């Protein structure tokens, strides 16, 4: 998936599932996606409770179930900064 396709997918998921009460920032080489606590999605580099940094390819593999998210973190393909407990809530969104 391209950055734009991932962005559209996250917008749709956030609209469907609503706010999670915490904010996530996805940092890709192609851009930034921030999902606010209320479920609003922005491409501005806003503060968030948790930042997930990875490539579009790795994120796509996780969404498709081809790569386990915990394995991706353990192998350094995904980096998480901020509140780790917030990162665990990401499964509710995705």
XYZ file of C-alpha atoms in Angstrom:
94
model
C 0.000 0.000 0.000
C 1.113 3.540 -0.627
C 1.079 6.208 2.073
C -2.127 7.636 0.591
C -3.833 4.222 0.646
C -2.785 3.692 4.279
C -4.033 7.188 5.141
C -7.435 6.451 3.571
C -7.627 3.093 5.373
C -6.863 4.677 8.757
C -9.443 7.436 8.140
C -12.060 4.765 7.380
C -11.130 2.671 10.444
C -11.195 5.715 12.738
C -14.609 6.740 11.372
C -15.944 3.214 11.847
C -14.549 2.566 15.327
C -14.544 6.096 16.751
C -12.124 7.599 19.222
C -10.069 5.355 21.447
C -9.591 7.978 24.165
C -5.888 8.212 23.331
C -3.961 9.591 20.363
C -1.674 7.708 17.990
C 0.880 9.050 15.540
C 2.022 6.912 12.624
C 5.323 8.124 11.206
C 6.063 6.759 7.731
C 8.768 7.813 5.280
C 5.923 9.153 3.099
C 4.222 11.239 5.788
C 2.540 11.391 9.169
C -0.928 10.282 10.234
C -2.266 11.317 13.638
C -5.423 9.761 15.053
C -6.743 11.947 17.855
C -8.397 10.723 21.044
C -11.754 11.614 19.474
C -11.019 9.638 16.280
C -10.226 12.694 14.135
C -7.429 12.034 11.640
C -4.831 14.606 10.609
C -1.632 14.664 8.583
C -0.145 17.443 10.720
C 2.751 16.594 13.032
C 0.694 16.954 16.218
C 1.620 15.726 19.690
C 0.302 12.273 20.523
C 0.310 9.781 23.371
C 2.204 7.207 21.320
C 4.233 7.285 18.088
C 4.599 4.267 15.823
C 7.416 4.558 13.283
C 7.703 2.108 10.402
C 7.682 1.816 6.627
C 4.566 1.607 4.510
C 5.599 -1.916 3.443
C 5.916 -3.184 7.011
C 2.612 -1.601 8.066
C 0.875 -3.164 5.065
C 2.241 -6.592 6.013
C 0.885 -6.151 9.549
C -2.561 -5.076 8.270
C -2.709 -8.081 5.931
C -1.748 -10.453 8.754
C 1.490 -11.434 7.021
C 3.633 -10.028 9.856
C 2.948 -10.238 13.578
C 3.046 -6.756 15.114
C 4.940 -7.905 18.229
C 7.553 -9.634 16.058
C 7.874 -6.452 13.988
C 8.609 -4.475 17.167
C 11.050 -7.073 18.491
C 12.980 -7.163 15.219
C 13.141 -3.371 14.945
C 10.862 -3.060 11.913
C 8.467 -1.019 14.053
C 9.596 1.461 16.683
C 7.261 2.698 19.413
C 7.854 5.796 21.494
C 5.676 7.311 24.154
C 3.203 5.431 26.315
C 3.540 1.704 25.584
C 0.142 0.958 27.148
C -1.391 3.251 24.538
C 0.244 1.203 21.785
C -1.619 -1.848 23.080
C -4.932 -0.052 22.377
C -3.947 0.155 18.726
C -5.380 -3.316 18.185
C -8.841 -1.826 18.889
C -8.404 0.560 15.963
C -6.811 -1.778 13.464
